[in-house]
CSV table of C-alpha atoms in Angstrom, one decimal:
chain,number,residue,atom,x,y,z
L,1500,MET,CA,86.1,50.5,136.2
L,1501,SER,CA,88.3,53.2,137.6
L,1502,GLU,CA,90.4,55.2,135.2
L,1503,LEU,CA,92.7,56.5,137.9
L,1504,PRO,CA,96.3,55.6,137.9
L,1505,ALA,CA,97.2,52.4,139.7
L,1506,GLU,CA,98.3,52.7,143.3
L,1507,GLU,CA,102.0,52.8,143.7
L,1508,PRO,CA,104.5,53.5,146.5
L,1509,PRO,CA,105.4,57.2,147.0
L,1510,ARG,CA,108.3,58.3,145.0
L,1511,PRO,CA,111.4,59.8,146.6
L,1512,HIS,CA,110.9,63.2,147.9
L,1513,GLU,CA,111.5,66.0,145.5
L,1514,THR,CA,112.8,69.3,146.7
L,1515,ALA,CA,112.3,72.9,145.5
L,1516,PRO,CA,109.1,72.2,143.5
L,1517,ASN,CA,108.7,74.1,140.2
L,1518,ALA,CA,105.5,76.1,139.6
L,1519,LEU,CA,103.6,73.1,138.2
L,1520,SER,CA,105.1,70.4,140.4
L,1521,GLY,CA,102.3,68.3,141.9
L,1522,PHE,CA,99.8,69.1,139.2
L,1523,THR,CA,98.5,67.0,136.3
L,1524,VAL,CA,97.6,68.6,133.0
L,1525,GLY,CA,95.7,66.9,130.2
L,1526,VAL,CA,96.9,67.8,126.7
L,1527,THR,CA,94.5,67.3,123.8
L,1528,ALA,CA,96.8,68.7,121.1
L,1529,THR,CA,97.8,66.6,118.1
L,1530,ARG,CA,100.2,68.9,116.3
L,1531,ARG,CA,103.2,70.0,118.5
L,1532,ARG,CA,102.0,68.0,121.5
L,1533,GLU,CA,105.5,66.8,122.3
L,1534,GLU,CA,106.7,70.4,122.3
L,1535,PHE,CA,103.8,71.6,124.5
L,1536,GLY,CA,104.1,68.6,126.8
L,1537,ALA,CA,107.8,69.4,127.3
L,1538,LEU,CA,107.0,73.0,128.2
L,1539,LEU,CA,104.7,71.8,130.9
L,1540,GLU,CA,107.0,69.1,132.2
L,1541,ARG,CA,109.9,71.6,132.5
L,1542,ARG,CA,107.7,73.5,134.9
L,1543,GLY,CA,107.1,70.3,136.9
L,1544,ALA,CA,103.7,69.1,135.6
L,1545,ARG,CA,102.7,65.5,135.1
L,1546,VAL,CA,101.3,65.4,131.5
L,1547,VAL,CA,98.5,63.2,130.3
L,1548,SER,CA,98.5,63.1,126.5
L,1549,ALA,CA,95.1,62.5,124.9
L,1550,PRO,CA,95.0,63.7,121.2
L,1551,ALA,CA,91.4,64.6,120.4
L,1552,ILE,CA,91.7,65.2,116.7
L,1553,ARG,CA,93.8,64.5,113.7
L,1554,LEU,CA,94.6,66.8,110.8
L,1555,VAL,CA,93.5,65.5,107.4
L,1556,PRO,CA,95.3,67.2,104.5
L,1557,LEU,CA,93.0,67.6,101.4
L,1558,ALA,CA,95.8,67.7,98.8
L,1559,GLU,CA,93.7,65.4,96.6
L,1560,ASP,CA,90.3,66.6,97.6
L,1561,ALA,CA,87.9,67.6,94.8
L,1562,ASP,CA,86.5,70.5,96.9
L,1563,LEU,CA,89.9,72.1,97.3
L,1564,LEU,CA,90.7,71.6,93.6
L,1565,ALA,CA,87.4,73.2,92.6
L,1566,ALA,CA,87.9,76.2,94.9
L,1567,THR,CA,91.5,76.7,93.6
L,1568,ARG,CA,90.2,76.7,90.0
L,1569,LEU,CA,87.4,79.1,90.9
L,1570,SER,CA,90.1,81.4,92.4
L,1571,LEU,CA,92.1,81.2,89.2
L,1572,ALA,CA,89.1,81.9,86.9
L,1573,GLN,CA,89.0,85.6,87.6
L,1574,PRO,CA,91.1,88.1,89.6
L,1575,LEU,CA,90.9,88.0,93.4
L,1576,ASP,CA,90.6,91.3,95.3
L,1577,ASP,CA,91.4,89.9,98.8
L,1578,VAL,CA,92.7,86.7,100.2
L,1579,VAL,CA,92.3,85.9,103.9
L,1580,VAL,CA,95.0,83.6,105.2
L,1581,THR,CA,94.0,82.2,108.6
L,1582,THR,CA,96.9,79.7,109.3
L,1583,GLY,CA,100.4,79.2,108.1
L,1584,VAL,CA,100.1,75.4,107.9
L,1585,GLY,CA,96.9,75.8,105.8
L,1586,PHE,CA,98.4,78.3,103.4
L,1587,ARG,CA,101.5,76.0,102.9
L,1588,GLY,CA,99.2,73.1,102.4
L,1589,TRP,CA,97.3,75.0,99.7
L,1590,MET,CA,100.6,75.9,97.9
L,1591,ALA,CA,101.8,72.3,98.1
L,1592,ALA,CA,98.5,70.9,96.7
L,1593,ALA,CA,98.6,73.5,93.9
L,1594,GLU,CA,102.1,72.3,93.0
L,1595,GLY,CA,100.9,68.7,92.9
L,1596,TRP,CA,98.2,69.7,90.4
L,1597,GLY,CA,100.6,71.8,88.3
L,1598,LEU,CA,98.9,75.0,89.2
L,1599,SER,CA,101.5,76.5,91.6
L,1600,ALA,CA,102.8,79.2,89.2
L,1601,ASP,CA,99.2,80.2,88.2
L,1602,LEU,CA,98.1,80.4,91.9
L,1603,VAL,CA,101.1,82.5,93.0
L,1604,ALA,CA,100.5,84.9,90.0
L,1605,ARG,CA,96.9,85.3,91.0
L,1606,LEU,CA,97.7,85.8,94.7
L,1607,SER,CA,100.4,88.4,93.8
L,1608,THR,CA,97.7,90.8,92.5
L,1609,ALA,CA,95.4,90.5,95.5
L,1610,ARG,CA,95.6,92.0,99.0
L,1611,LEU,CA,96.7,89.2,101.4
L,1612,LEU,CA,95.2,89.7,104.9
L,1613,THR,CA,97.0,87.4,107.3
L,1614,ARG,CA,95.4,86.5,110.7
L,1615,GLY,CA,98.7,86.3,112.6
L,1616,PRO,CA,102.5,86.1,112.4
L,1617,LYS,CA,102.5,82.4,111.4
L,1618,ALA,CA,100.2,83.0,108.5
L,1619,ARG,CA,102.2,86.1,107.5
L,1620,GLY,CA,105.4,84.1,107.6
L,1621,ALA,CA,104.0,81.5,105.3
L,1622,VAL,CA,102.9,84.1,102.8
L,1623,ARG,CA,106.3,85.8,102.8
L,1624,ALA,CA,108.0,82.4,102.5
L,1625,ALA,CA,106.0,81.9,99.3
L,1626,GLY,CA,107.5,85.1,97.9
L,1627,LEU,CA,104.3,87.1,98.3
L,1628,ASP,CA,103.6,90.4,100.0
L,1629,ASP,CA,101.2,90.6,102.9
L,1630,HIS,CA,98.9,93.6,103.1
L,1631,TRP,CA,97.7,93.7,106.7
L,1632,THR,CA,97.8,91.6,109.9
L,1633,PRO,CA,95.6,92.4,113.0
L,1634,ASP,CA,97.1,92.8,116.5
L,1635,SER,CA,94.8,90.3,118.1
L,1636,ASP,CA,95.4,87.2,115.8
L,1637,SER,CA,91.6,87.2,115.5
L,1638,CYS,CA,89.4,86.4,112.5
L,1639,ARG,CA,86.9,88.8,114.1
L,1640,GLU,CA,89.3,91.7,113.6
L,1641,VAL,CA,89.9,90.7,110.0
L,1642,LYS,CA,86.2,90.6,109.4
L,1643,GLU,CA,85.7,94.0,110.9
L,1644,TYR,CA,88.6,95.4,108.9
L,1645,LEU,CA,87.0,94.2,105.7
L,1646,LEU,CA,83.5,95.3,106.6
L,1647,ARG,CA,84.7,98.9,107.1
L,1648,GLN,CA,85.3,98.9,103.3
L,1649,ASN,CA,82.9,98.7,100.4
L,1650,LEU,CA,82.9,95.1,99.5
L,1651,ARG,CA,80.2,95.1,96.8
L,1652,GLY,CA,81.5,93.2,93.8
L,1653,ARG,CA,84.8,92.2,95.4
L,1654,ARG,CA,86.1,88.6,95.1
L,1655,ILE,CA,87.4,87.4,98.4
L,1656,ALA,CA,89.1,84.0,99.0
L,1657,VAL,CA,89.0,82.8,102.6
L,1658,GLN,CA,91.3,80.0,103.6
L,1659,LEU,CA,89.5,77.9,106.3
L,1660,HIS,CA,91.3,76.5,109.3
L,1661,GLY,CA,89.8,73.2,110.1
L,1662,GLU,CA,86.1,74.0,110.4
L,1663,PRO,CA,83.6,76.3,108.6
L,1664,LEU,CA,83.8,80.1,109.2
L,1665,THR,CA,80.1,80.4,108.8
L,1666,GLU,CA,79.6,83.8,110.4
L,1667,PHE,CA,82.7,85.3,108.8
L,1668,VAL,CA,81.7,84.2,105.3
L,1669,ALA,CA,78.0,85.2,105.8
L,1670,ALA,CA,79.0,88.7,106.9
L,1671,LEU,CA,81.2,89.3,103.8
L,1672,SER,CA,78.6,87.9,101.5
L,1673,GLY,CA,75.9,90.0,103.2
L,1674,ALA,CA,78.1,93.1,102.4
L,1675,GLY,CA,78.0,92.2,98.7
L,1676,ALA,CA,81.3,90.2,98.2
L,1677,GLU,CA,81.7,87.0,96.3
L,1678,VAL,CA,83.3,84.7,98.8
L,1679,ILE,CA,85.3,81.6,97.8
L,1680,GLU,CA,86.0,79.2,100.7
L,1681,ILE,CA,89.3,77.4,100.5
L,1682,PRO,CA,89.0,74.1,102.5
L,1683,VAL,CA,92.7,73.4,102.9
L,1684,TYR,CA,92.3,70.9,105.7
L,1685,ARG,CA,89.8,69.5,108.1
L,1686,TRP,CA,89.7,67.8,111.5
L,1687,LEU,CA,88.5,64.3,112.3
L,1688,PRO,CA,88.4,62.4,115.6
L,1689,TYR,CA,91.8,60.8,116.5
L,1690,ARG,CA,92.2,57.2,115.3
L,1691,ASP,CA,92.5,55.8,118.8
L,1692,PRO,CA,89.8,57.3,121.0
L,1693,SER,CA,90.8,55.5,124.2
L,1694,PRO,CA,93.3,58.1,125.5
L,1695,LEU,CA,90.6,60.8,125.2
L,1696,ARG,CA,88.0,58.7,126.9
L,1697,ARG,CA,90.4,58.1,129.8
L,1698,LEU,CA,91.1,61.8,130.0
L,1699,ILE,CA,87.3,62.5,130.1
L,1700,THR,CA,86.9,60.1,133.0
L,1701,GLN,CA,90.0,61.6,134.8
L,1702,THR,CA,88.6,65.1,134.3
L,1703,ILE,CA,85.2,64.1,135.8
L,1704,SER,CA,86.9,62.3,138.8
L,1705,GLY,CA,89.3,65.2,139.4
L,1706,ALA,CA,92.4,63.2,138.7
L,1707,VAL,CA,93.7,66.0,136.5
L,1708,ASP,CA,93.9,69.7,137.5
L,1709,ALA,CA,93.6,71.2,134.1
L,1710,VAL,CA,93.0,70.3,130.5
L,1711,ALA,CA,94.7,72.3,127.8
L,1712,PHE,CA,93.1,73.0,124.4
L,1713,THR,CA,94.9,74.4,121.4
L,1714,SER,CA,92.0,74.4,118.9
L,1715,ALA,CA,88.3,74.7,118.9
L,1716,PRO,CA,87.8,71.4,117.1
L,1717,ALA,CA,89.6,69.6,120.0
L,1718,VAL,CA,87.1,71.1,122.4
L,1719,HIS,CA,84.2,70.0,120.2
L,1720,ALA,CA,85.8,66.5,119.9
L,1721,MET,CA,86.1,66.1,123.7
L,1722,ILE,CA,82.6,67.2,124.3
L,1723,ALA,CA,81.2,64.9,121.5
L,1724,ALA,CA,83.2,62.0,122.9
L,1725,ALA,CA,81.8,62.6,126.4
L,1726,ARG,CA,78.3,62.9,125.0
L,1727,ALA,CA,78.6,59.6,123.3
L,1728,GLU,CA,79.4,58.0,126.6
L,1729,GLY,CA,76.6,59.8,128.5
L,1730,MET,CA,79.1,62.0,130.3
L,1731,GLU,CA,78.7,65.4,128.7
L,1732,GLU,CA,77.1,67.1,131.7
L,1733,PRO,CA,79.5,65.7,134.3
L,1734,LEU,CA,82.4,66.8,132.0
L,1735,LEU,CA,81.1,70.4,131.8
L,1736,ALA,CA,80.4,70.4,135.5
L,1737,ALA,CA,84.0,69.4,136.1
L,1738,PHE,CA,85.2,72.3,134.0
L,1739,GLY,CA,82.8,74.6,135.8
L,1740,GLY,CA,84.3,73.4,139.1
L,1741,ARG,CA,87.8,72.4,140.1
L,1742,VAL,CA,89.3,71.4,136.7
L,1743,VAL,CA,90.7,74.3,134.7
L,1744,ALA,CA,89.9,74.5,131.0
L,1745,ALA,CA,93.0,76.2,129.6
L,1746,CYS,CA,92.5,77.5,126.0
L,1747,VAL,CA,95.2,79.0,123.8
L,1748,GLY,CA,92.9,81.8,122.7
L,1749,PRO,CA,89.3,83.1,122.4
L,1750,VAL,CA,88.5,81.1,119.2
L,1751,THR,CA,89.5,77.9,121.0
L,1752,ALA,CA,87.6,78.9,124.1
L,1753,ASP,CA,84.4,79.8,122.3
L,1754,PRO,CA,82.7,76.3,122.5
L,1755,LEU,CA,83.2,76.4,126.3
L,1756,VAL,CA,82.5,80.1,126.9
L,1757,SER,CA,79.2,79.8,124.9
L,1758,ARG,CA,78.1,77.1,127.4
L,1759,GLY,CA,79.0,79.4,130.4
L,1760,ILE,CA,82.2,77.5,131.3
L,1761,PRO,CA,85.0,79.7,132.6
L,1762,THR,CA,88.3,79.3,130.8
L,1763,LEU,CA,91.9,80.3,131.4
L,1764,GLN,CA,93.5,82.1,128.4
L,1765,PRO,CA,97.0,83.6,128.0
L,1766,ASP,CA,97.6,87.2,126.8
L,1767,ARG,CA,99.0,85.8,123.5
L,1768,ALA,CA,97.8,82.8,121.6
L,1769,ARG,CA,101.0,80.9,121.9
L,1770,LEU,CA,101.9,77.5,123.4
L,1771,GLY,CA,104.6,79.1,125.6
L,1772,SER,CA,102.1,81.7,126.8
L,1773,LEU,CA,99.6,79.0,127.6
L,1774,ALA,CA,102.1,77.1,129.6
L,1775,ARG,CA,103.1,80.2,131.5
L,1776,ALA,CA,99.5,81.0,132.2
L,1777,LEU,CA,99.0,77.6,133.8
L,1778,ALA,CA,102.2,78.0,135.8
L,1779,ARG,CA,100.8,81.2,137.3
L,1780,HIS,CA,97.2,80.1,137.8
L,1781,LEU,CA,97.4,76.6,139.3
L,1782,PRO,CA,99.8,77.4,142.2
L,1783,GLU,CA,97.6,80.4,143.0
L,1784,HIS,CA,94.2,78.9,142.7
L,1785,GLY,CA,94.8,75.1,142.8
L,1786,VAL,CA,96.7,74.9,146.1
L,1787,THR,CA,95.2,74.5,149.7
L,1788,ARG,CA,97.6,75.9,152.3
L,1789,LEU,CA,97.2,75.0,155.9
L,1790,VAL,CA,99.1,74.1,159.1
L,1791,ALA,CA,98.6,70.6,160.6
L,1792,GLY,CA,100.4,69.2,163.6
L,1793,GLY,CA,102.7,72.2,163.5
L,1794,HIS,CA,103.7,71.5,159.8
L,1795,ARG,CA,103.0,73.8,156.9
L,1796,LEU,CA,101.2,71.9,154.1
L,1797,GLU,CA,100.6,72.8,150.4
L,1798,ILE,CA,98.1,70.4,148.9
L,1799,ARG,CA,98.4,70.3,145.2
L,1800,GLY,CA,96.8,68.0,142.5
L,1801,HIS,CA,98.7,64.8,143.1
L,1802,ALA,CA,101.2,65.8,145.7
L,1803,VAL,CA,101.6,67.7,149.0
L,1804,VAL,CA,104.5,70.0,150.0
L,1805,VAL,CA,105.5,69.3,153.6
L,1806,GLY,CA,108.0,71.6,155.1
L,1807,GLY,CA,109.2,72.6,151.6
L,1808,GLU,CA,109.5,69.0,150.3
L,1809,LEU,CA,107.3,67.8,147.5
L,1810,ARG,CA,105.8,64.4,148.3
L,1811,PRO,CA,103.8,62.8,145.5
L,1812,LEU,CA,100.8,60.8,146.8
L,1813,PRO,CA,98.9,57.8,145.2
L,1814,PRO,CA,95.3,58.5,144.3
L,1815,ALA,CA,93.6,57.0,147.4
L,1816,PRO,CA,95.7,58.8,150.1
L,1817,MET,CA,95.5,62.1,148.1
L,1818,ALA,CA,91.7,61.8,147.8
L,1819,VAL,CA,91.4,61.3,151.6
L,1820,LEU,CA,93.8,64.2,152.3
L,1821,LYS,CA,91.7,66.5,150.1
L,1822,ARG,CA,88.5,65.5,151.8
L,1823,LEU,CA,90.1,66.1,155.2
L,1824,ALA,CA,91.4,69.5,154.0
L,1825,ASP,CA,87.8,70.5,153.0
L,1826,LYS,CA,87.0,70.4,156.7
L,1827,PRO,CA,90.3,71.3,158.4
L,1828,GLY,CA,90.2,70.5,162.1
L,1829,HIS,CA,86.8,68.8,161.9
L,1830,VAL,CA,86.2,65.0,162.1
L,1831,VAL,CA,85.3,63.3,158.8
L,1832,SER,CA,83.7,59.9,159.2
L,1833,ARG,CA,85.0,56.7,157.7
L,1834,THR,CA,81.8,56.4,155.7
L,1835,GLU,CA,82.3,59.8,154.1
L,1836,LEU,CA,86.0,59.1,153.4
L,1837,ARG,CA,85.1,55.9,151.7
L,1838,THR,CA,83.0,57.8,149.1
L,1839,VAL,CA,86.1,59.5,147.7
L,1840,LEU,CA,88.2,56.4,147.3
L,1841,PRO,CA,88.9,55.3,143.7
L,1842,GLY,CA,88.3,52.0,142.1
L,1843,SER,CA,88.7,48.7,143.9
L,1844,LEU,CA,89.3,50.3,147.3
L,1845,ALA,CA,85.8,51.9,147.3
L,1846,ARG,CA,84.4,48.3,146.9
L,1847,GLU,CA,86.1,47.0,150.0
L,1848,SER,CA,84.7,47.3,153.5
L,1849,ALA,CA,84.5,50.9,154.6
L,1850,GLU,CA,86.7,50.4,157.7
L,1851,HIS,CA,89.5,48.4,156.0
L,1852,ALA,CA,89.6,50.6,152.9
L,1853,VAL,CA,89.8,53.9,154.8
L,1854,GLU,CA,92.3,52.5,157.3
L,1855,MET,CA,94.6,51.4,154.5
L,1856,ALA,CA,94.4,54.8,152.8
L,1857,ILE,CA,95.0,56.6,156.1
L,1858,THR,CA,98.0,54.4,156.8
L,1859,ARG,CA,99.5,55.1,153.4
L,1860,LEU,CA,98.8,58.8,153.8
L,1861,ARG,CA,100.6,59.0,157.1
L,1862,ARG,CA,103.5,57.2,155.7
L,1863,ALA,CA,103.7,59.5,152.7
L,1864,LEU,CA,103.4,62.7,154.8
L,1865,GLY,CA,106.4,61.7,157.0
L,1866,PRO,CA,106.0,63.7,160.2
L,1867,SER,CA,103.6,62.3,162.7
L,1868,GLY,CA,100.7,64.2,164.2
L,1869,ILE,CA,99.3,65.6,161.0
L,1870,VAL,CA,96.4,63.2,160.7
L,1871,GLU,CA,94.6,62.4,164.0
L,1872,THR,CA,92.3,59.4,164.7
L,1873,VAL,CA,89.1,60.2,166.7
L,1874,VAL,CA,88.0,56.9,168.2
L,1875,LYS,CA,84.7,55.5,166.8
L,1876,ARG,CA,84.1,58.7,164.9
L,1877,GLY,CA,86.7,59.1,162.1
L,1878,TYR,CA,89.8,61.2,161.3
L,1879,ARG,CA,90.8,64.9,161.1
L,1880,LEU,CA,93.7,67.1,160.3
L,1881,ALA,CA,95.3,68.6,163.4
L,1882,CYS,CA,95.1,72.1,162.1
L,1883,ALA,CA,93.3,75.4,161.8
L,1884,HIS,CA,92.9,76.6,158.2
L,1885,GLU,CA,95.0,79.6,157.4
L,1886,ALA,CA,94.1,80.8,153.9
L,1887,GLY,CA,96.6,83.6,154.0
L,1888,LEU,CA,99.7,81.4,154.3
């Protein structure tokens, strides 16, 4: 069964499209997804929300309590704070156990190394002094900072951020440090998996132009969900092709980069920077520009700009237009066009399904003469491709 949106009449024409107008972006975030979705929608994007994971606080978890007591047993030399929300969660859990004062006292005698400004802010909000923060917001830089020092015999607490930091911990342990892992929270699959499954299908079919990831666990969760449905390879192929995998930073991107999948990353690991990166990238790389029937066209994800007006298209007419634009000026047969039609249309007779999609496409485009019929052969765009437009 098709996961594409149901066919609907074209919406009223929109003028002066924003940078992301005509594009669809999948959002896998759980935390701050409304904020991030609003950032994209303000730039004109259509947002598909599909939370991939949920944050599970461990305030009553025996492992966190044991790690906290181990941290209190003897002085700590260094504490690595990887996330603000994780550090605040640790403080809240300690307060619930009646250990808050003891933990603050212990941390006040250690060097607090914060991975980024949010972690640093959480440390300062707790009344503690931060010792050092890297410029890159990277755990790798924190690890390198520590390894440049003599770590033999030092006790180092490392606050985890949703998944094990295996390489980080092993490097410190290998240098002679005693490392205490603080499992403040962990990630589990989202309770309702259906939105993520739909997004996987939409990604494979090309119904979305980009999928945005704000954490590595979300990437792992999407790939695992696709694998469970036998769609892992088609999903990765989609990300290696037309669908942009937009990741908030290198840690988030690593599960894709390690598989050879290209990713889009902002200069700074921030939601606003990620939205701006998409707003720059998609209009530059996700638009086909051509002249057909004397009219300038910009073909975007789910819309086409005709003479400066943004005209959203239903899935079937858009699929036909994109296939015609792959061969501008050349005839595309009805049989070939039928292969790109979504859902129920693809199951109808080739001639009827394609004619219906062409009729709706012409009506949505407005001006006549853009799509030509070549009798007994098929259809073509009345254009010469002009990539430089």
